mmCIF file of C-alpha atoms in Angstrom:
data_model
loop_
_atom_site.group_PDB
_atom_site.id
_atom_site.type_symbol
_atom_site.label_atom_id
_atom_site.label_comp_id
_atom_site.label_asym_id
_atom_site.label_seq_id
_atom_site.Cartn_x
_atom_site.Cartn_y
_atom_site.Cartn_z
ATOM 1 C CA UNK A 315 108.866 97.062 115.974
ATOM 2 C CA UNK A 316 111.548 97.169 118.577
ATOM 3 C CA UNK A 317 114.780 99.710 118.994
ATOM 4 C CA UNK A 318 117.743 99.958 120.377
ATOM 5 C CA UNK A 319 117.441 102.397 123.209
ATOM 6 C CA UNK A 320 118.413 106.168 123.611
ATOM 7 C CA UNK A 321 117.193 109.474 124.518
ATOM 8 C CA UNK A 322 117.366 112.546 122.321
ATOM 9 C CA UNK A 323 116.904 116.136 123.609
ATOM 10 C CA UNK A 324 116.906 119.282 121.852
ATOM 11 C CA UNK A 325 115.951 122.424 123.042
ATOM 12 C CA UNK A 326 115.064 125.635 120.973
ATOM 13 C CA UNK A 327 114.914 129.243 121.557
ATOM 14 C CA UNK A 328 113.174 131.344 118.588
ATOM 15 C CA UNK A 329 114.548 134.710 117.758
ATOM 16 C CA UNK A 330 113.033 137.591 115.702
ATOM 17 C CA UNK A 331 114.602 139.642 112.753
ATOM 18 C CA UNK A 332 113.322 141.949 111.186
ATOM 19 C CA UNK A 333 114.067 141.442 107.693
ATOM 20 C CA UNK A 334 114.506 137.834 107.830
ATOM 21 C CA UNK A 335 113.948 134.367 109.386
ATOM 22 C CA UNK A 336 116.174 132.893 112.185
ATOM 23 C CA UNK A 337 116.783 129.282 112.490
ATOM 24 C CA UNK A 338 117.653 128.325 115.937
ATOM 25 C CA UNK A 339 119.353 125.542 117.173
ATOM 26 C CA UNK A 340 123.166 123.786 117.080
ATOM 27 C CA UNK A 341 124.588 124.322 113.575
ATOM 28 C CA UNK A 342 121.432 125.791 112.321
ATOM 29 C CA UNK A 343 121.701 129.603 110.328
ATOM 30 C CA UNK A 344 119.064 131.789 108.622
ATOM 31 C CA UNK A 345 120.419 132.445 105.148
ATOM 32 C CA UNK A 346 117.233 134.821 104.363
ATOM 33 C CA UNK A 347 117.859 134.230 101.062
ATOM 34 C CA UNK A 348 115.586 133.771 98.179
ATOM 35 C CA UNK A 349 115.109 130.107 96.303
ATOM 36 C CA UNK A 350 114.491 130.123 92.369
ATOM 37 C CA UNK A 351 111.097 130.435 92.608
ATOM 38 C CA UNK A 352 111.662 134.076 94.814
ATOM 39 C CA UNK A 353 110.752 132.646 97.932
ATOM 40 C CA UNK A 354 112.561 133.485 101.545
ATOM 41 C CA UNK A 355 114.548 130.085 102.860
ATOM 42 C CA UNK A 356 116.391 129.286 105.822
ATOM 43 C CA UNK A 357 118.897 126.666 106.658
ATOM 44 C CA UNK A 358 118.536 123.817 108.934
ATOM 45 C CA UNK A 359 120.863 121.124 110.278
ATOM 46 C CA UNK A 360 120.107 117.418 109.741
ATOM 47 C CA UNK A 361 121.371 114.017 109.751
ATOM 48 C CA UNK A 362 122.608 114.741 106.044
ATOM 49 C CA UNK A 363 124.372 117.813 107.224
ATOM 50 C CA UNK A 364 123.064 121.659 105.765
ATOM 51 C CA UNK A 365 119.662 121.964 103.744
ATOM 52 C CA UNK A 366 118.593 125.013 102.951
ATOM 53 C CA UNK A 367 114.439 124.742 102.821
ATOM 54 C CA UNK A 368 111.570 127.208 102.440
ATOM 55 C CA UNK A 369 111.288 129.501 105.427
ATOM 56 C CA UNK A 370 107.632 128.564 105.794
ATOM 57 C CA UNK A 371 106.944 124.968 103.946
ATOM 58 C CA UNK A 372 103.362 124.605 103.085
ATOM 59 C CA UNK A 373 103.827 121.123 101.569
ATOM 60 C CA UNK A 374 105.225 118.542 103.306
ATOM 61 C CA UNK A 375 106.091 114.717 103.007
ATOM 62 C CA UNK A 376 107.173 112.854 105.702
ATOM 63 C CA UNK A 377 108.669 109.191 105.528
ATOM 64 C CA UNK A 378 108.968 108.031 109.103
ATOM 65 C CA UNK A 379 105.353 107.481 111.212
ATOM 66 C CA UNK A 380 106.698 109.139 114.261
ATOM 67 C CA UNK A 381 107.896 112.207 112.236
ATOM 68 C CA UNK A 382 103.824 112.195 110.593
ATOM 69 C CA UNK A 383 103.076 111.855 114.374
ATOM 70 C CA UNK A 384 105.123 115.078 115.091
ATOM 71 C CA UNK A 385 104.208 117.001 111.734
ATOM 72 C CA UNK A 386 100.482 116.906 112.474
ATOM 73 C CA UNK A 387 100.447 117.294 116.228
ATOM 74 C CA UNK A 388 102.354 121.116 115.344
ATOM 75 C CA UNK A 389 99.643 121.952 113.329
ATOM 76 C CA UNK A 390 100.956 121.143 109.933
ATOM 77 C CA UNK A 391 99.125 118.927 106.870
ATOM 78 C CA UNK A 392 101.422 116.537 105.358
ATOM 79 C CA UNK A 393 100.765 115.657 101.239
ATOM 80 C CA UNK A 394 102.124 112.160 101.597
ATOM 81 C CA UNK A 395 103.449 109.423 103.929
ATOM 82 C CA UNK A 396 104.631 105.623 104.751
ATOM 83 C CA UNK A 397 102.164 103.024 104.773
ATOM 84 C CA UNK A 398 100.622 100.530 103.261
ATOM 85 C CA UNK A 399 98.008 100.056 100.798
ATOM 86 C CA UNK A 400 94.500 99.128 102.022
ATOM 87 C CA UNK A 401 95.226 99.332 105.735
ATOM 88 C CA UNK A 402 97.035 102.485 105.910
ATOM 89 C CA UNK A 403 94.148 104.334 107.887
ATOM 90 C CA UNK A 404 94.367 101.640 110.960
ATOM 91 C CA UNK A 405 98.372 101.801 110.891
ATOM 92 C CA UNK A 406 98.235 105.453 110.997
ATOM 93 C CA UNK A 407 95.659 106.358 113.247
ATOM 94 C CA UNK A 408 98.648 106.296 116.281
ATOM 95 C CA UNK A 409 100.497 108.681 114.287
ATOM 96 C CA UNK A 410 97.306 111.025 113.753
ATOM 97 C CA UNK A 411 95.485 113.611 115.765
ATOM 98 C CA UNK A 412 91.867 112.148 116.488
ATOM 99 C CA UNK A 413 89.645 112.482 113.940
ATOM 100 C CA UNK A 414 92.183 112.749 110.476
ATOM 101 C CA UNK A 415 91.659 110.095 108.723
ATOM 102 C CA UNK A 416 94.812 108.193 107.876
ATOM 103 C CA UNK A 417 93.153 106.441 104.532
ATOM 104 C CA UNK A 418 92.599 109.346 103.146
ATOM 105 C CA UNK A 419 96.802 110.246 103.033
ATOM 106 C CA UNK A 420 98.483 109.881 100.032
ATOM 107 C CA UNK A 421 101.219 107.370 100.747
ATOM 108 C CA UNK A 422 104.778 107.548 99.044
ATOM 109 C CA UNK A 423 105.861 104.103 100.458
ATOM 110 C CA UNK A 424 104.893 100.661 99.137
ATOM 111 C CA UNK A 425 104.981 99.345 102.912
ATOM 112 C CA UNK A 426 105.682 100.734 106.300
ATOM 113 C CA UNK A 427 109.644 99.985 106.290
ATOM 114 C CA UNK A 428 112.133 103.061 106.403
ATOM 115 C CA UNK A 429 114.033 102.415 103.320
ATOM 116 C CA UNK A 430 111.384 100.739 100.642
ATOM 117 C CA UNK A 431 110.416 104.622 99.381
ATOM 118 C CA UNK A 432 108.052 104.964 96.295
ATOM 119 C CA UNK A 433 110.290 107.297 94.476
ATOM 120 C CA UNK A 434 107.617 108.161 92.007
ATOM 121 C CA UNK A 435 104.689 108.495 93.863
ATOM 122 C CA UNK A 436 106.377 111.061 96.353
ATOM 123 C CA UNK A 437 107.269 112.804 93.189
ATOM 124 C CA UNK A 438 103.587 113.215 92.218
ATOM 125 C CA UNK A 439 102.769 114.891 95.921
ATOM 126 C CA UNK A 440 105.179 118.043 94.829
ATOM 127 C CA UNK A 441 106.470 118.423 98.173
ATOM 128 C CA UNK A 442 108.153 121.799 99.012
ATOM 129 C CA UNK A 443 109.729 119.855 101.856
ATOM 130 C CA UNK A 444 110.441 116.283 102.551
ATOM 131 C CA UNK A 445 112.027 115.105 106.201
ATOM 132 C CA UNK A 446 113.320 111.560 106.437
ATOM 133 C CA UNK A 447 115.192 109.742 109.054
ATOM 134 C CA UNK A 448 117.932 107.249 109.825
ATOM 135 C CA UNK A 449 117.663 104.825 112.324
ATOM 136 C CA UNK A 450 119.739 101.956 113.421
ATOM 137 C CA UNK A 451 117.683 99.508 111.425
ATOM 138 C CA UNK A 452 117.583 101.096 108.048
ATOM 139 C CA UNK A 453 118.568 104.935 106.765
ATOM 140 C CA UNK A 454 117.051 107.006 103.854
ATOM 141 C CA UNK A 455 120.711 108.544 102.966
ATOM 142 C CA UNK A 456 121.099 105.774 100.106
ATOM 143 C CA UNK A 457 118.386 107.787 98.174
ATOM 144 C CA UNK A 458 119.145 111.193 99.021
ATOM 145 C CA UNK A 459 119.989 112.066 95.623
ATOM 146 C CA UNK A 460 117.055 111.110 94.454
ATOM 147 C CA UNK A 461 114.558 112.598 97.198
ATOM 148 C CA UNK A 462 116.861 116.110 96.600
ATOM 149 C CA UNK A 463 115.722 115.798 93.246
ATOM 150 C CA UNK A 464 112.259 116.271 94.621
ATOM 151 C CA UNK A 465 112.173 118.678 97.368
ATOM 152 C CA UNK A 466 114.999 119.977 99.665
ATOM 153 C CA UNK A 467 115.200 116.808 102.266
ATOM 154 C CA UNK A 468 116.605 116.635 105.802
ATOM 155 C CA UNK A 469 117.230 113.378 107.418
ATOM 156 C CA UNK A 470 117.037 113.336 111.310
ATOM 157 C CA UNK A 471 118.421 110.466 113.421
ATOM 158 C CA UNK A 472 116.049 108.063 115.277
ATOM 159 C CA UNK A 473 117.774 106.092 117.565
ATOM 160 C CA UNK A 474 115.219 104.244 119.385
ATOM 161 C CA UNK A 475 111.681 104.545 121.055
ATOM 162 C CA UNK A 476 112.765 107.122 123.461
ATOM 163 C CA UNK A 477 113.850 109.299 120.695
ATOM 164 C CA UNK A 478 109.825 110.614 120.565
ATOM 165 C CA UNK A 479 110.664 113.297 123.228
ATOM 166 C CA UNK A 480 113.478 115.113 121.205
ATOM 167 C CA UNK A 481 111.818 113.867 117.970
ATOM 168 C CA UNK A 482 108.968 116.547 118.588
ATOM 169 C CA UNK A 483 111.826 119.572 119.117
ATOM 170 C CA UNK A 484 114.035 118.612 115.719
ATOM 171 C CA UNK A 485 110.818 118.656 114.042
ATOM 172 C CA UNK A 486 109.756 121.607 115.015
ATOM 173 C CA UNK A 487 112.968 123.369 114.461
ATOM 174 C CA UNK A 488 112.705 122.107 110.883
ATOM 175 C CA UNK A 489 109.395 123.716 110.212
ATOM 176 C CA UNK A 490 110.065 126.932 112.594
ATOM 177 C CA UNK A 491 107.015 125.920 114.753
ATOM 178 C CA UNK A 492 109.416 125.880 118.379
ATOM 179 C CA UNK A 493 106.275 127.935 119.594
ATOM 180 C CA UNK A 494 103.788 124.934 118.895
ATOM 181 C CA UNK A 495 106.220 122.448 120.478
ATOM 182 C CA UNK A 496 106.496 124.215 123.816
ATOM 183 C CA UNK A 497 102.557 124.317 123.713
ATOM 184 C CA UNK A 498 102.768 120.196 123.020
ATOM 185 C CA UNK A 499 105.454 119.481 125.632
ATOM 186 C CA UNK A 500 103.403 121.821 128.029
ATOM 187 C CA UNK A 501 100.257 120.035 127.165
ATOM 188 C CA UNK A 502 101.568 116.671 127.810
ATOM 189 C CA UNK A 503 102.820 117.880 131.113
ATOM 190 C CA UNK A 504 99.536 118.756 132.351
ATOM 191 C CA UNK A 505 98.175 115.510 131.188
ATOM 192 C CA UNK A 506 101.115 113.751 133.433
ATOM 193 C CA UNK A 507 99.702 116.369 136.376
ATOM 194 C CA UNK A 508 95.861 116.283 136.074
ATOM 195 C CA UNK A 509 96.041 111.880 135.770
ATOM 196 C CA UNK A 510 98.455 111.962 138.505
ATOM 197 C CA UNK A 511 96.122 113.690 140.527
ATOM 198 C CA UNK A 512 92.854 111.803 139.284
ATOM 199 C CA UNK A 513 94.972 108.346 139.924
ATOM 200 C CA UNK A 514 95.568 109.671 143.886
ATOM 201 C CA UNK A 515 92.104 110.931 144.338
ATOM 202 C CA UNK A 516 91.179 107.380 143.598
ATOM 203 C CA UNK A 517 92.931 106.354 146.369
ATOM 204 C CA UNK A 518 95.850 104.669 144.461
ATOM 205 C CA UNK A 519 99.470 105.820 145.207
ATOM 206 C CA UNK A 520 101.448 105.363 141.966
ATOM 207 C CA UNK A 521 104.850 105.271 144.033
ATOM 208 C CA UNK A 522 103.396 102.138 145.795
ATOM 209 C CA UNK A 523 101.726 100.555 142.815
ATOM 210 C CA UNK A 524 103.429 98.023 140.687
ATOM 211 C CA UNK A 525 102.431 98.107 136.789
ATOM 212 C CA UNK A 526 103.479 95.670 135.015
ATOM 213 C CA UNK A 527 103.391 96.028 131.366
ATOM 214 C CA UNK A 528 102.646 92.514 128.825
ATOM 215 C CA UNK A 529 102.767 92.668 125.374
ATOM 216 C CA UNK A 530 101.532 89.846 123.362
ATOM 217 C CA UNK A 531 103.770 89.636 120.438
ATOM 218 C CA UNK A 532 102.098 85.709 119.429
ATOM 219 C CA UNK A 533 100.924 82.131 121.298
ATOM 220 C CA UNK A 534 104.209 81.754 122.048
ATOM 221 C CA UNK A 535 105.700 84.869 123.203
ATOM 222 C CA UNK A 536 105.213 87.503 125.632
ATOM 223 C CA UNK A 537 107.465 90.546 125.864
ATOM 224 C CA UNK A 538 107.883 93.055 129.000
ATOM 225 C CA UNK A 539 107.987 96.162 128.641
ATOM 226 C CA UNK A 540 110.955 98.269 130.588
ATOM 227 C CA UNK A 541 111.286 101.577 131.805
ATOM 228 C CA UNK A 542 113.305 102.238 128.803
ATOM 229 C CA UNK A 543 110.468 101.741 126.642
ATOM 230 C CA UNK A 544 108.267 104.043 125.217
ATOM 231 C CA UNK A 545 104.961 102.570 126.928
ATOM 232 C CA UNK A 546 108.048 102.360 130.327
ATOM 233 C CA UNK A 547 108.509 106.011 129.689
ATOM 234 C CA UNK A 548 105.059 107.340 130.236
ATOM 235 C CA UNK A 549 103.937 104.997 133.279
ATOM 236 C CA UNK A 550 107.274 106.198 134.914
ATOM 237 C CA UNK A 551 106.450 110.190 134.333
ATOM 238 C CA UNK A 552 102.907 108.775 136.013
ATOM 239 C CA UNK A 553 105.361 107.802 138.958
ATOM 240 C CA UNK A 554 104.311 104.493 138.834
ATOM 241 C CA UNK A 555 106.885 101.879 140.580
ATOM 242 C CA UNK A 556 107.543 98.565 138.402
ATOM 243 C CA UNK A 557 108.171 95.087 138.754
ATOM 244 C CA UNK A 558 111.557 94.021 139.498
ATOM 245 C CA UNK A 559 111.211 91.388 136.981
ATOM 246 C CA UNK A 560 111.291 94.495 133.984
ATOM 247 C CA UNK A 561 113.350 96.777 135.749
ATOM 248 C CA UNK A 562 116.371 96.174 132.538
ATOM 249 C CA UNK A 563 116.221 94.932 129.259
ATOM 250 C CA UNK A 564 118.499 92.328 128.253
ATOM 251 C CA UNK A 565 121.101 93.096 125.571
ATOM 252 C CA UNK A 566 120.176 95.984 123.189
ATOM 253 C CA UNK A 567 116.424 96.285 123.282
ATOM 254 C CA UNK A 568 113.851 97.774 125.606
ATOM 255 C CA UNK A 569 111.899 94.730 126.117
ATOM 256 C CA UNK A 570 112.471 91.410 127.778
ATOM 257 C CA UNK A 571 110.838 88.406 125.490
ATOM 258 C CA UNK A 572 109.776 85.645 127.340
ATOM 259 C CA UNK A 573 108.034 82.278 126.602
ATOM 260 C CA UNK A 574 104.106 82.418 128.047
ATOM 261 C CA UNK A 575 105.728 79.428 130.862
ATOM 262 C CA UNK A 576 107.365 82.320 132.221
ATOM 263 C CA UNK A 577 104.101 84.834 132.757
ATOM 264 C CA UNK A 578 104.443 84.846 136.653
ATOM 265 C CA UNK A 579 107.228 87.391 135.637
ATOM 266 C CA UNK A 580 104.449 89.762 134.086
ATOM 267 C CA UNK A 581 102.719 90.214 137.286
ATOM 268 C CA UNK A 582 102.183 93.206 139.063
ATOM 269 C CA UNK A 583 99.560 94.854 141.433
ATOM 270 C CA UNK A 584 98.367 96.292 138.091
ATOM 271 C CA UNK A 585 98.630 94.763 134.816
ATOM 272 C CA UNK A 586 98.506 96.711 130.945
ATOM 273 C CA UNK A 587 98.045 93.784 128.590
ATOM 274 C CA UNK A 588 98.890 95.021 125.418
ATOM 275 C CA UNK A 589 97.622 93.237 121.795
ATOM 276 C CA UNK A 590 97.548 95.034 118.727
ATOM 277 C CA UNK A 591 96.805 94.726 114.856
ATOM 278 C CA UNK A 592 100.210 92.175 114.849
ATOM 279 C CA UNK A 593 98.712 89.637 117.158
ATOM 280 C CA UNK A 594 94.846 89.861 116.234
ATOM 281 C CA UNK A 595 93.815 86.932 117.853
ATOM 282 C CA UNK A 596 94.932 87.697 121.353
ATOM 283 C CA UNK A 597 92.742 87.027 123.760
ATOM 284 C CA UNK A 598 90.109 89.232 125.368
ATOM 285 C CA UNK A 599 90.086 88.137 128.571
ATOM 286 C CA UNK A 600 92.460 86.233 130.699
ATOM 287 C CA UNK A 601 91.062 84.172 133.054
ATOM 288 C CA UNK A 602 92.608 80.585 131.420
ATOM 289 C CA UNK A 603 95.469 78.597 131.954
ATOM 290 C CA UNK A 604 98.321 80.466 132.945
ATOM 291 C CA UNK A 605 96.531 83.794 132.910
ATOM 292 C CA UNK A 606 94.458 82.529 136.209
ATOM 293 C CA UNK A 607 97.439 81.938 138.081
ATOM 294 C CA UNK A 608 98.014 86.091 138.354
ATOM 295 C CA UNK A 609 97.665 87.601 141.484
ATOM 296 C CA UNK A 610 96.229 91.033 138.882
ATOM 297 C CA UNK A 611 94.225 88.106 137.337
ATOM 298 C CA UNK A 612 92.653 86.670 140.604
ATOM 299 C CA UNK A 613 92.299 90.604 142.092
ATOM 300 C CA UNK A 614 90.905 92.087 138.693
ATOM 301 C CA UNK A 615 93.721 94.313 137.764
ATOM 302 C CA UNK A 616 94.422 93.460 134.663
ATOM 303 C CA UNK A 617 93.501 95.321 131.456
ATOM 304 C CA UNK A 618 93.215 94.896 127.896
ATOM 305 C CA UNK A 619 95.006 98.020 125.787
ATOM 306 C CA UNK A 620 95.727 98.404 122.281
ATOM 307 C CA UNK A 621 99.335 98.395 121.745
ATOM 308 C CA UNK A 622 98.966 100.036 118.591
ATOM 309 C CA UNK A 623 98.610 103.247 120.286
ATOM 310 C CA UNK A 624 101.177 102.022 123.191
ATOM 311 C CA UNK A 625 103.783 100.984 121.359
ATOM 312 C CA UNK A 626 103.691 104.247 118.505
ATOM 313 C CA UNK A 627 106.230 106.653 120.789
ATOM 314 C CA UNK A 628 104.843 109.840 119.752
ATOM 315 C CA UNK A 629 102.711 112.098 122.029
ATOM 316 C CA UNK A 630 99.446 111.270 120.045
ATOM 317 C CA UNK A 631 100.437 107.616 121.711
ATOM 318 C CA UNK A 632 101.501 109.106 124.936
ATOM 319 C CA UNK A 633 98.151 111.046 125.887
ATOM 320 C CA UNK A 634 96.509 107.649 124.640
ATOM 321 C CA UNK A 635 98.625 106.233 127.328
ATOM 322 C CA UNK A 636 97.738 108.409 130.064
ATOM 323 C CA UNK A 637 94.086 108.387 129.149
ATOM 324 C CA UNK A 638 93.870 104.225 129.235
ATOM 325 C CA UNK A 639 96.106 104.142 132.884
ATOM 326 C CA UNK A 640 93.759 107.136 134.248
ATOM 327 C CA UNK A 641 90.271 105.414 133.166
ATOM 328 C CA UNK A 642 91.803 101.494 134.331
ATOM 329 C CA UNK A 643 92.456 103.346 138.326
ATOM 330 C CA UNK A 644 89.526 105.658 138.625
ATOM 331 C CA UNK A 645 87.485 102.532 137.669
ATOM 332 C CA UNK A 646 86.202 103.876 134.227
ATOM 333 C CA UNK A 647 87.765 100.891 132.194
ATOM 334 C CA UNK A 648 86.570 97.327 132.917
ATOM 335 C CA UNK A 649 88.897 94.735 133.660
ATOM 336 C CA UNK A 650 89.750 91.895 130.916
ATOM 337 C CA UNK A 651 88.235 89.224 133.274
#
């Protein structure tokens, strides 16, 4: 799935009360109040506007994959999510800390699309906390009465891949966990630092190293990946230079689709080919037809990742990222040739 492109950025400072709770963040206030059941809440600023929620939620249902991605990577469990039936644990692995099995999630969607909600079985999870989203292709605020009726619900805006960054920091500030954010954002920091370094002590400069980035969408189309995208975003924090040929999208996307005629454009001194669960039959090597006439091809630079975990913008997908780019340059990952 593509998205228009944007970055969001919000930064969080916690404070400490005494007697009560403190929400942080722009239009965000503590009410340290009790709910009906006697429990401390706070209030938190979404999408939707003011929602007062339980200070500490202990049961929470997400309905976006990036905001599962987010939930789980600051240490919470979530009681339901979106996927679908019978192949939810391979579309949610991305979203997932390694190791959590995605099949075993109870899912409150009858398929991965924002808006197609299983009102019922999200009721049977008994969330104490539900966070949705709106996003330029779809929003969740037609059936906010209803998921109110449920659990106290905040909606926060996705407005394209490049929303993952910020994603991680509204999240957070939802669930009071700023603390585990700044570990994750730290974390995927020294990732950036330690492959950086790796990369160089392999001899290969990333400021004078070309990736180009190939998705496979199907046997007729081919889609580049820009720096605005989300698999763009991490190989330019790597410092990597990039093709002139996907230096800017064309219109409002973060890709450039292109017929496979036009594959010279996907060249680089170092190629990510990227095929995932969408495009199955891809191929596994490229050494055929067009494929051959790649100077990555011909110099075996070209590699085979699962775009799956490339294309999921969350940092679960990010440190996936890193790993695949660090293990393709220090010579751990064999070429698709």
């Amino acid at each position: 799935m593509s998205y228009t492109r944007r970055l969001l950025a919000f930064a969080c400072l916690p404070l400490a009360g005494a007697l009560a709770l403190t929400g942080c963040g722009p239009g965000s206030d503590d009410t340290g109040s009790d709910d009906a059941a006697g429990g401390r809440t706070r209030t938190v600023e979404g999408a939707n506007g003011q929602v007062e929620i339980p200070a500490e939620p202990e049961r929470v249902a997400v309905l976006w994959r990036p905001t599962l991605a987010a939930v789980t990577g600051l240490g919470h469990e979530v009681v339901g999510t979106m996927g679908t039936p019978g192949s939810a644990d391979q579309e949610l692995a991305p979203f997932l800390p390694a190791g959590v099995d995605g099949g075993a999630l109870t899912l409150v969607t009858n398929s991965p699309v924002e808006d197609d909600v299983n009102i019922e079985a999200l009721a049977t999870t008994e969330p104490d906390l539900i966070i949705g989203v709106e996003t330029p292709m779809g929003s969740q605020a037609e059936m906010l009465d209803s998921l109110e009726a449920i659990a106290p619900t905040v909606l926060l805006e996705w407005e394209g891949t490049g929303s993952w960054r910020g994603h991680l920091e509204e999240v957070a500030e939802v669930l009071g966990a700023q603390e585990a954010a700044q570990e994750a954002l730290g974390a995927y920091d020294t990732a950036i630092e330690e492959a950086r370094a790796r990369i160089e002590g392999a001899g290969v400069d990333p400021a004078q190293t070309e990736v180009s980035l190939v998705r496979l969408q199907d046997e007729t189309e081919i889609r580049l990946e820009t720096p605005e995208s989300f698999p763009g975003q991490v190989i330019d924090d790597l410092g990597f230079a990039r093709p002139d040929t996907q230096s800017e999208a064309e219109g409002d996307t973060d890709f450039i689709s292109r017929s496979y005629e036009n594959l010279e454009q996907g060249d680089g001194d170092v190629v990510f080919a990227m095929a995932g669960s969408g495009f199955a039959d891809a191929p596994d090597t490229f050494t055929d037809g067009v494929w051959s006439n790649l100077n990555a091809v011909q110099d075996e630079r070209i590699y085979r990742v699962d775009y799956d975990f490339w294309g999921a913008a969350n940092h679960h997908g990010a440190h996936r990222i890193i790993d695949d780019v660090t293990a393709a340059l220090t010579g751990e990952m064999d070429p698709a040739v």
